[in-house]
XYZ file of N, CA, C and O in Angstrom:
712
model
N -38.088 -24.595 -0.396
C -37.796 -23.487 -2.072
C -37.228 -24.557 -2.972
O -36.786 -26.376 -2.461
N -37.658 -24.759 -4.046
C -37.556 -25.205 -5.288
C -36.288 -25.637 -5.051
O -35.036 -24.630 -5.229
N -36.217 -26.820 -6.255
C -34.052 -26.629 -6.666
C -33.958 -26.128 -7.724
O -32.208 -24.671 -8.228
N -34.581 -25.461 -8.702
C -34.120 -23.960 -9.598
C -34.172 -22.724 -9.232
O -32.667 -21.828 -9.081
N -35.149 -22.552 -7.641
C -34.041 -21.502 -7.112
C -33.167 -20.863 -6.079
O -32.459 -20.058 -6.503
N -33.046 -22.117 -5.765
C -31.418 -23.011 -5.123
C -30.234 -23.080 -6.158
O -29.463 -21.630 -5.576
N -30.743 -23.096 -7.277
C -29.767 -23.058 -8.005
C -29.079 -22.330 -8.602
O -28.295 -20.715 -8.827
N -30.392 -20.715 -8.895
C -30.420 -18.935 -8.975
C -29.773 -18.157 -8.217
O -29.056 -17.514 -8.289
N -29.799 -19.359 -6.965
C -29.368 -18.494 -5.693
C -28.144 -19.053 -5.953
O -26.692 -17.735 -5.218
N -27.541 -19.783 -5.836
C -25.866 -20.383 -6.294
C -25.733 -19.570 -8.032
O -24.462 -18.890 -7.271
N -25.685 -19.619 -8.706
C -25.319 -19.311 -9.466
C -25.159 -17.197 -9.081
O -23.961 -16.721 -9.635
N -25.952 -16.686 -8.814
C -25.368 -15.172 -8.687
C -24.892 -14.634 -7.191
O -23.934 -14.287 -8.001
N -24.400 -15.615 -6.527
C -23.680 -16.028 -5.840
C -21.698 -15.558 -5.448
O -21.278 -15.049 -6.293
N -22.028 -16.584 -7.363
C -21.110 -17.300 -7.705
C -20.593 -16.084 -9.103
O -19.185 -15.292 -8.875
N -21.062 -15.607 -9.584
C -21.086 -14.287 -10.444
C -20.956 -13.324 -9.466
O -20.278 -12.717 -10.118
N -21.085 -12.655 -8.233
C -21.538 -11.773 -8.338
C -19.936 -12.078 -7.060
O -18.430 -10.692 -7.644
N -19.261 -13.058 -6.306
C -17.320 -13.119 -6.433
C -16.971 -12.591 -7.401
O -16.220 -12.625 -7.629
N -17.424 -13.713 -8.625
C -16.741 -13.439 -9.983
C -16.656 -11.959 -9.947
O -15.020 -11.267 -10.663
N -17.132 -11.751 -10.072
C -18.085 -10.283 -10.847
C -16.048 -9.195 -9.312
O -15.894 -8.231 -10.180
N -16.785 -9.499 -8.622
C -15.973 -8.131 -7.387
C -13.869 -8.634 -7.893
O -13.660 -7.840 -7.710
N -14.507 -10.398 -8.131
C -12.783 -10.623 -8.001
C -12.012 -10.012 -9.611
O -10.559 -9.412 -9.249
N -12.904 -9.692 -10.456
C -12.303 -9.300 -11.319
C -12.003 -8.047 -11.532
O -11.388 -6.950 -12.250
N -12.868 -6.770 -10.772
C -12.746 -5.991 -10.150
C -11.275 -4.999 -10.239
O -10.287 -4.721 -10.028
N -11.120 -6.427 -8.753
C -9.455 -6.015 -8.082
C -8.371 -6.603 -10.030
O -7.411 -5.157 -9.820
N -8.690 -7.890 -10.001
C -8.137 -7.462 -10.946
C -8.213 -7.226 -12.722
O -6.347 -6.150 -13.448
N -9.071 -6.340 -12.644
C -8.746 -5.300 -13.571
C -8.562 -3.952 -13.249
O -7.615 -3.430 -14.506
N -8.290 -3.609 -12.189
C -7.818 -2.121 -12.041
C -6.884 -2.786 -11.722
O -5.775 -2.016 -12.110
N -5.920 -3.425 -10.628
C -4.352 -3.791 -11.197
C -3.416 -3.750 -12.259
O -2.806 -3.049 -12.610
N -4.831 -4.584 -13.606
C -4.001 -4.421 -14.742
C -4.615 -3.074 -15.561
O -3.294 -2.822 -15.767
N -5.099 -2.421 -15.247
C -5.706 -0.643 -15.338
C -3.672 -0.085 -15.020
O -3.493 0.586 -15.473
N -4.156 0.085 -13.743
C -2.824 0.348 -12.896
C -1.308 0.512 -13.646
O -0.105 0.929 -13.994
N -1.368 -1.164 -14.059
C 0.324 -1.224 -14.744
C 0.381 -0.719 -16.052
O 1.116 -1.298 -16.160
N -0.730 -1.165 -16.468
C -0.897 -0.642 -18.220
C 0.135 1.034 -18.496
O 0.515 1.231 -18.946
N 0.220 1.765 -17.686
C 0.079 3.340 -16.509
C 0.885 2.988 -16.251
O 1.751 4.694 -16.327
N 2.186 2.737 -16.170
C 2.907 3.032 -15.140
C 4.197 1.354 -14.978
O 3.433 0.748 -14.304
N 5.269 1.530 -15.847
C 5.680 0.249 -15.699
C 6.337 -0.289 -14.907
O 6.737 -1.623 -14.356
N 6.202 0.792 -13.220
C 6.934 0.079 -12.689
C 5.036 -0.536 -10.556
O 6.696 -1.069 -9.598
N 4.831 -0.853 -11.658
C 3.564 -1.154 -10.961
C 4.125 -2.834 -10.918
O 3.884 -3.313 -12.266
N 3.705 -3.192 -9.623
C 3.860 -4.669 -10.433
C 2.709 -5.756 -9.791
O 1.836 -6.203 -8.780
N 2.205 -6.444 -10.345
C 0.695 -6.501 -11.203
C 0.470 -7.760 -10.078
O -0.665 -8.033 -9.221
N 1.297 -8.426 -10.045
C 1.471 -9.657 -8.467
C 0.605 -9.643 -7.199
O 0.323 -9.655 -6.882
N 2.263 -8.028 -7.533
C 1.934 -8.262 -6.312
C 0.765 -7.442 -5.556
O 0.417 -7.232 -4.556
N 0.403 -6.221 -6.323
C -1.207 -5.631 -5.777
C -2.089 -7.016 -6.327
O -2.759 -6.696 -4.915
N -1.891 -8.016 -5.982
C -2.533 -9.036 -6.254
C -3.060 -9.432 -5.222
O -4.350 -10.432 -4.238
N -1.922 -9.435 -5.478
C -1.883 -11.054 -3.939
C -2.221 -9.991 -2.356
O -2.513 -10.511 -1.572
N -1.149 -8.981 -2.811
C -1.042 -8.468 -1.401
C -3.373 -7.725 -1.740
O -3.506 -8.035 -0.288
N -3.860 -7.222 -2.121
C -4.806 -6.652 -1.887
C -5.981 -8.158 -1.650
O -6.682 -7.851 -1.568
N -5.595 -9.002 -2.236
C -6.548 -10.061 -2.693
C -7.166 -10.797 -1.219
O -8.480 -11.260 -0.712
N -5.590 -10.464 0.279
C -6.104 -11.678 0.972
C -7.816 -10.128 2.058
O -7.466 -11.193 2.660
N -7.538 -9.248 1.110
C -7.978 -8.064 2.042
C -10.027 -8.474 2.113
O -10.487 -8.067 0.618
N -10.369 -8.995 3.255
C -11.939 -8.888 2.193
C -13.032 -7.820 1.982
O -13.712 -8.073 0.812
N -12.213 -7.016 2.474
C -12.730 -5.305 1.406
C -12.461 -5.190 0.717
O -13.680 -4.476 -0.444
N -10.867 -5.492 -0.314
C -11.306 -5.319 -1.336
C -11.948 -7.281 -1.777
O -11.977 -6.474 -3.783
N -12.551 -7.651 -2.184
C -13.003 -9.298 -2.429
C -14.617 -8.435 -3.080
O -15.448 -9.002 -3.119
N -14.504 -7.777 -1.511
C -16.446 -7.037 -1.633
C -15.923 -5.889 -2.675
O -16.998 -5.033 -2.735
N -15.229 -4.774 -3.504
C -14.611 -3.911 -3.617
C -15.802 -3.947 -4.822
O -16.236 -5.268 -5.773
N -16.904 -2.684 -5.260
C -17.371 -3.002 -6.489
C -16.805 -1.862 -7.586
O -17.754 -1.742 -8.475
N -15.641 -0.902 -6.776
C -15.273 -0.281 -8.153
C -13.938 0.390 -7.653
O -13.448 -0.118 -5.920
N -13.194 0.706 -8.725
C -11.647 0.631 -8.141
C -11.327 2.580 -7.109
O -10.322 1.841 -6.163
N -12.475 2.853 -6.214
C -12.902 4.390 -5.069
C -13.323 3.302 -4.885
O -12.233 2.993 -2.880
N -13.278 2.186 -4.252
C -13.180 0.486 -3.508
C -12.156 0.506 -2.529
O -11.258 -0.219 -1.671
N -10.672 0.297 -4.242
C -9.969 -0.127 -3.412
C -9.306 0.519 -3.789
O -8.071 0.374 -2.779
N -8.916 1.942 -3.707
C -7.963 2.815 -2.938
C -8.579 3.199 -1.700
O -7.141 3.616 -0.846
N -9.604 2.987 -1.571
C -9.447 3.167 0.138
C -8.866 1.714 1.538
O -8.128 1.763 1.275
N -8.929 0.535 0.328
C -8.002 -0.742 0.640
C -7.086 -0.771 0.673
O -6.465 -1.265 1.305
N -6.678 -0.268 -0.140
C -5.320 0.600 -0.466
C -4.260 0.979 0.648
O -3.584 0.894 0.740
N -5.098 2.390 0.082
C -4.664 3.113 1.850
C -4.465 2.643 3.138
O -3.445 2.929 3.984
N -5.415 1.534 3.002
C -6.501 1.344 4.777
C -5.366 -0.179 4.614
O -3.942 -0.115 6.230
N -4.136 -0.711 3.599
C -3.266 -1.399 4.095
C -2.294 -0.694 4.144
O -1.114 -1.388 4.454
N -1.443 0.222 3.494
C -0.142 0.657 3.082
C 0.126 2.222 4.984
O 1.167 1.575 5.272
N -1.442 1.766 5.769
C -1.551 2.233 6.599
C -0.878 1.166 7.625
O -0.205 1.697 8.812
N -1.401 0.718 7.912
C -1.229 -1.092 9.420
C 0.209 -1.846 8.702
O 0.693 -1.478 9.515
N 0.353 -1.468 7.023
C 2.600 -1.262 6.026
C 3.130 -0.427 7.484
O 3.850 -0.915 8.030
N 2.550 0.853 7.379
C 3.427 1.866 7.778
C 3.066 1.170 9.647
O 4.728 1.318 10.402
N 2.082 0.951 10.517
C 2.390 0.610 12.186
C 3.136 -0.788 12.391
O 3.962 -0.166 12.701
N 3.180 -0.788 10.924
C 3.815 -2.659 11.534
C 5.633 -3.057 11.259
O 6.076 -2.989 12.056
N 5.834 -1.595 10.494
C 7.267 -0.862 10.098
C 7.155 -0.033 10.586
O 8.971 -0.786 11.635
N 6.764 0.316 11.676
C 7.312 0.960 12.474
C 8.041 0.327 14.113
O 8.466 0.906 15.055
N 6.482 -0.814 14.913
C 6.971 -2.191 15.476
C 8.256 -2.122 14.763
O 9.043 -2.662 16.037
N 8.072 -3.223 13.900
C 9.514 -3.428 13.410
C 10.834 -2.684 13.951
O 11.610 -2.892 15.390
N 11.010 -1.768 13.171
C 12.170 -0.806 13.624
C 12.439 -0.485 15.149
O 13.299 -0.178 15.789
N 11.321 -0.642 15.909
C 11.220 -0.405 17.262
C 11.712 -0.992 17.593
O 13.148 -1.565 18.937
N 11.184 -2.308 17.625
C 12.052 -3.778 17.954
C 13.531 -3.947 18.217
O 14.920 -3.726 18.337
N 13.909 -2.925 16.648
C 15.194 -3.337 16.109
C 16.392 -2.581 16.708
O 17.329 -2.623 17.132
N 15.576 -1.486 17.011
C 16.077 -0.614 18.155
C 15.958 -0.981 19.537
O 17.227 -0.613 20.547
N 16.033 -2.136 19.790
C 16.035 -2.467 21.359
C 17.712 -3.371 21.276
O 18.327 -3.407 22.053
N 17.796 -3.761 19.970
C 19.305 -3.996 19.881
C 19.915 -2.611 20.545
O 20.634 -2.261 20.203
N 20.509 -3.547 21.832
C 21.999 -2.735 21.750
C 23.413 -2.951 21.625
O 23.821 -1.643 21.982
N 23.885 -3.668 20.464
C 24.368 -4.087 20.393
C 23.921 -3.342 18.654
O 25.540 -2.929 18.447
N 23.805 -2.016 18.744
C 22.912 -2.114 17.255
C 23.845 -1.551 16.744
O 24.792 0.187 17.873
N 24.510 -0.726 16.414
C 26.055 -0.057 14.939
C 25.653 1.683 15.753
O 24.152 2.121 15.078
N 26.326 2.850 16.003
C 25.675 3.406 16.484
C 23.968 4.262 15.348
O 23.903 5.223 15.282
N 25.958 4.581 13.265
C 25.196 5.132 12.465
C 23.429 4.061 11.986
O 22.890 4.556 11.748
N 24.164 2.603 11.992
C 22.712 2.339 11.978
C 21.475 2.232 13.234
O 20.389 2.339 12.431
N 22.086 3.059 13.548
C 20.521 3.103 15.557
C 20.152 4.308 14.413
O 18.806 5.015 14.735
N 20.982 5.265 13.734
C 21.225 6.700 13.411
C 19.698 6.385 12.138
O 18.845 7.506 12.917
N 19.560 5.059 11.798
C 18.592 5.544 9.732
C 17.955 4.743 10.821
O 16.849 5.033 10.055
N 17.671 3.693 12.201
C 16.059 3.241 12.103
C 15.891 4.342 12.903
O 14.347 4.650 12.808
N 15.924 5.339 13.461
C 15.567 6.659 14.179
C 15.025 8.405 13.490
O 14.224 8.255 13.848
N 15.893 8.035 11.933
C 14.915 8.653 11.405
C 14.157 8.178 10.421
O 12.975 8.112 9.926
N 14.276 7.320 10.092
C 13.184 5.693 9.667
C 11.704 6.140 10.439
O 10.568 6.215 10.129
N 11.718 5.971 12.083
C 10.706 5.993 12.715
C 9.664 6.477 12.616
O 8.537 6.663 12.382
N 10.724 8.055 12.774
C 9.752 8.838 12.730
C 9.786 9.369 11.033
O 8.708 9.767 10.778
N 9.953 9.285 9.846
C 9.488 8.557 8.566
C 8.538 7.592 8.671
O 7.251 8.990 7.857
N 8.451 7.128 9.392
C 7.718 6.134 9.438
C 6.107 6.803 10.276
O 4.458 6.592 9.180
N 6.355 6.928 11.112
C 4.925 8.235 12.033
C 4.672 8.677 10.930
O 3.017 8.858 10.724
N 5.561 9.561 10.525
C 5.169 11.191 9.527
C 4.537 10.221 7.994
O 3.727 11.085 7.732
N 4.977 9.263 7.967
C 4.188 8.591 6.242
C 2.321 7.995 6.993
O 1.452 8.293 6.481
N 2.346 7.648 8.018
C 1.196 7.029 8.475
C 0.749 8.787 8.542
O -1.205 7.885 8.246
N 0.350 9.413 9.414
C -0.566 10.081 9.006
C -0.565 11.299 8.094
O -1.511 10.977 7.713
N 0.092 10.715 6.623
C 0.144 11.429 5.855
C -0.847 11.005 4.604
O -1.464 10.654 4.389
N -0.751 9.198 5.359
C -1.216 8.714 4.701
C -2.672 8.559 4.690
O -4.333 8.517 4.765
N -3.400 8.908 6.448
C -4.774 8.740 7.216
C -4.945 10.191 5.942
O -6.874 10.664 5.813
N -4.401 10.947 6.435
C -4.461 12.550 5.859
C -5.394 11.994 3.923
O -6.526 12.683 3.451
N -4.378 11.436 3.366
C -4.818 11.475 1.776
C -6.079 11.009 1.971
O -7.045 11.073 0.731
N -5.897 9.891 2.385
C -7.307 8.457 3.106
C -9.180 9.708 3.199
O -9.134 9.730 2.034
N -8.634 10.941 3.881
C -9.712 11.918 3.979
C -9.294 12.331 2.563
O -11.117 12.321 2.235
N -8.690 13.195 2.462
C -9.063 14.189 0.689
C -9.376 13.406 -0.563
O -10.471 13.780 -0.670
N -8.921 11.428 -0.083
C -9.667 10.798 -1.348
C -11.492 10.476 -1.057
O -11.786 11.394 -2.226
N -11.206 10.926 0.082
C -12.512 10.296 0.669
C -13.858 12.009 0.097
O -15.099 12.021 -0.247
N -12.962 12.754 0.599
C -13.810 14.352 0.048
C -13.128 14.995 -1.211
O -13.624 15.562 -1.895
N -12.983 14.029 -2.766
C -12.745 13.312 -3.471
C -11.511 15.454 -3.963
O -11.777 16.026 -4.553
N -10.995 15.096 -3.079
C -9.734 16.896 -3.553
C -9.014 15.350 -3.918
O -7.501 15.264 -3.303
N -9.034 14.707 -5.273
C -7.349 13.288 -5.659
C -5.976 14.389 -5.410
O -4.888 14.021 -5.350
N -5.950 15.710 -6.469
C -4.519 16.866 -5.529
C -4.243 16.571 -4.496
O -2.928 15.873 -3.961
N -4.559 16.437 -3.446
C -4.432 16.204 -1.589
C -3.948 15.220 -1.643
O -2.774 14.522 -0.458
N -4.666 14.148 -1.750
C -4.437 13.684 -1.802
C -3.025 12.771 -3.290
O -1.622 11.559 -2.040
N -3.396 12.948 -3.686
C -2.147 12.668 -4.738
C -0.849 12.952 -4.228
O -0.141 11.957 -3.857
N -0.432 14.174 -3.755
C 0.730 14.818 -2.467
C 0.908 13.725 -1.497
O 2.000 13.797 -0.951
N -0.400 14.472 -0.165
C 0.003 13.865 0.550
C 0.573 12.094 1.026
O 1.506 11.748 0.998
N -0.565 11.352 0.581
C -0.112 9.908 -0.185
C 2.058 9.926 -1.162
O 1.847 8.909 -0.892
N 1.838 11.210 -2.374
C 3.631 10.778 -2.640
C 4.003 11.137 -1.461
O 5.712 10.283 -1.237
N 3.971 12.015 -0.902
C 4.636 12.123 0.165
C 5.299 10.582 1.178
O 6.112 10.518 2.019
N 3.936 9.665 1.466
C 4.398 9.174 3.063
C 5.003 7.008 1.684
O 5.886 7.646 1.774
N 5.146 7.511 0.504
C 5.609 7.201 -0.572
C 6.884 7.364 -0.457
O 8.261 6.029 -0.335
N 7.673 8.705 -0.230
C 8.646 9.236 -0.531
C 9.825 8.660 1.328
O 10.597 8.667 0.882
N 9.231 8.484 2.258
C 9.409 8.268 3.549
C 10.081 6.603 3.294
O 11.150 6.815 3.861
N 10.238 5.625 2.194
C 10.233 4.257 2.306
C 11.827 4.402 1.095
O 12.649 3.814 1.911
N 12.113 5.472 0.419
C 13.157 6.240 -0.696
C 13.839 6.671 0.288
O 15.745 5.981 -0.034
N 13.136 7.743 1.502
C 14.359 8.174 1.880
C 14.810 7.124 3.096
O 16.206 7.467 3.075
N 14.302 6.832 3.522
C 14.714 6.056 4.462
C 15.483 4.814 4.071
O 16.451 4.400 4.638
N 15.632 3.875 2.796
C 16.330 2.740 2.196
C 17.741 3.845 2.301
O 19.171 3.501 2.213
N 17.782 5.051 1.996
C 18.734 5.739 0.439
C 19.177 6.117 1.703
O 20.977 5.745 1.174
N 19.546 6.315 2.836
C 20.642 7.260 4.259
C 21.064 5.284 4.632
O 22.153 6.268 5.794
N 20.809 4.330 4.557
C 21.539 3.092 5.051
C 22.532 2.994 3.747
O 23.761 2.897 4.276
N 22.224 4.261 2.640
C 22.918 3.719 1.425
C 24.321 4.581 2.173
O 25.412 3.983 1.233
N 23.977 5.824 2.584
C 24.469 6.655 2.831
C 26.580 6.349 2.858
O 27.884 7.136 3.076
N 26.653 5.446 3.114
C 27.576 5.074 5.171
C 28.009 3.180 3.689
O 27.178 2.917 3.939
N 29.222 3.301 2.992
C 29.200 1.920 2.919
C 29.146 1.025 3.457
O 29.861 1.451 4.623
N 29.174 0.205 3.302
C 28.915 -1.521 3.506
C 28.336 -1.222 4.530
O 28.143 -2.566 5.464
N 27.144 -0.491 4.904
C 26.222 -0.839 5.403
C 24.931 -0.909 4.618
O 24.657 -0.892 3.488
N 23.978 -2.273 4.952
C 22.219 -2.898 4.717
C 22.085 -1.730 5.494
O 21.652 -2.575 7.291
N 20.468 -2.078 4.712
C 20.018 -1.812 5.659
C 19.130 -3.151 6.260
O 18.232 -3.820 5.224
N 18.579 -3.104 7.402
C 17.505 -4.009 8.034
C 16.433 -4.313 7.479
O 15.588 -4.643 7.983
N 15.658 -2.859 6.327
C 14.083 -3.027 6.371
C 13.902 -2.334 5.044
O 12.913 -2.445 4.089
N 14.653 -3.511 3.956
C 15.189 -3.188 2.382
C 13.629 -3.366 2.050
O 12.919 -3.026 1.702
N 13.280 -5.421 2.445
C 11.412 -5.861 2.292
C 10.893 -4.667 2.003
O 9.961 -4.580 1.559
N 11.140 -4.499 3.560
C 9.735 -3.831 4.431
C 9.309 -1.800 3.435
O 8.352 -1.445 3.162
N 10.652 -1.874 3.452
C 10.398 -0.252 2.606
C 9.799 -0.812 0.881
O 9.333 0.183 0.111
N 9.959 -2.200 0.555
C 10.416 -2.141 -0.987
C 8.369 -2.131 -1.234
O 7.844 -0.891 -1.461
N 7.606 -2.836 -0.184
C 6.554 -3.065 -0.438
C 6.111 -1.790 0.073
O 4.729 -1.284 -0.414
N 6.330 -1.174 1.245
C 4.987 -0.139 1.699
C 5.284 1.189 -0.323
O 4.500 1.433 0.239
N 6.845 1.171 -0.911
C 7.109 1.943 -1.794
C 5.783 1.108 -2.318
O 4.915 2.061 -3.233
N 5.064 -0.212 -2.656
C 3.910 0.079 -3.461
C 2.637 -0.427 -3.728
O 2.311 0.303 -4.647
N 3.099 -0.594 -2.399
C 1.806 0.346 -1.096
C 1.260 1.118 -1.551
O 0.057 1.729 -2.281
N 1.357 1.752 -1.622
C 1.798 3.687 -1.708
C 1.592 4.210 -3.398
O 0.315 4.204 -4.124
N 2.553 3.031 -4.725
C 2.509 3.528 -5.560
C 0.375 3.162 -5.907
O 0.193 3.536 -7.103
N 0.489 1.323 -5.864
C -0.661 1.129 -5.706
C -2.286 2.532 -5.897
O -3.038 2.290 -6.517
N -2.083 2.492 -4.526
C -2.681 3.940 -4.182
C -3.158 4.549 -5.072
O -3.950 5.068 -5.994
N -1.712 5.340 -4.907
C -1.666 6.466 -6.313
C -2.606 6.060 -7.847
O -3.175 6.910 -8.501
N -2.314 4.849 -8.250
C -1.864 4.636 -8.981
C -4.114 4.486 -9.663
O -4.636 4.775 -10.490
N -4.582 4.083 -8.729
C -5.837 4.048 -8.203
C -6.723 5.201 -8.423
O -7.386 5.774 -9.197
N -6.064 6.054 -7.787
C -6.421 7.586 -7.347
C -6.747 7.548 -9.275
O -7.679 9.339 -9.343
N -5.403 8.100 -9.819
C -5.445 8.798 -11.136
C -6.451 8.096 -11.982
O -6.637 8.323 -12.510
N -7.011 6.624 -11.856
C -7.768 6.224 -12.965
C -8.770 7.046 -12.047
O -9.912 7.302 -13.507
N -9.496 7.054 -10.916
C -10.698 7.259 -9.993
C -10.749 8.952 -11.003
O -12.549 8.866 -11.183
N -9.525 9.306 -11.170
C -10.467 10.874 -10.935
C -10.204 11.434 -12.984
O -10.588 12.160 -13.133
N -10.317 10.450 -13.192
C -10.395 9.994 -15.435
C -12.129 9.793 -16.008
O -12.516 9.434 -15.183
């Protein structure tokens, strides 16, 4: 192979990687422009580590990545809740909240799966609806801990991350359907 062909191939590969990373950054920036609650740095750093995000060629690809990441996150939170519930010394009120959260996150995972299917079928209204319902799970879970004075949620960080992941899914869907 001659050196100009090798140089051209290397340049092309660098260009492709650069364009693909711009899709992520540009899409997150566009989403953040339209919603003040969107945390640009969180989205880029969360999705950047996913190989599918790196190979995304458009916002539609990023919707799928965001939903898949949220589903995985929901499952991880469910596992964490199971671990927390195994503590025999857990205060009854906290145990009850965690049991409710477990059910909420189970439902959230199911809703996200439905949202992914709806998005793939270009049924954006349904996708928005069920992903919004999943997103509400995080807020509902967090809020119930606040109902009793002095109780601190052991899931605050997880609930916030899950909420943000779903917010970016919704923002990306809104960009796609424009």
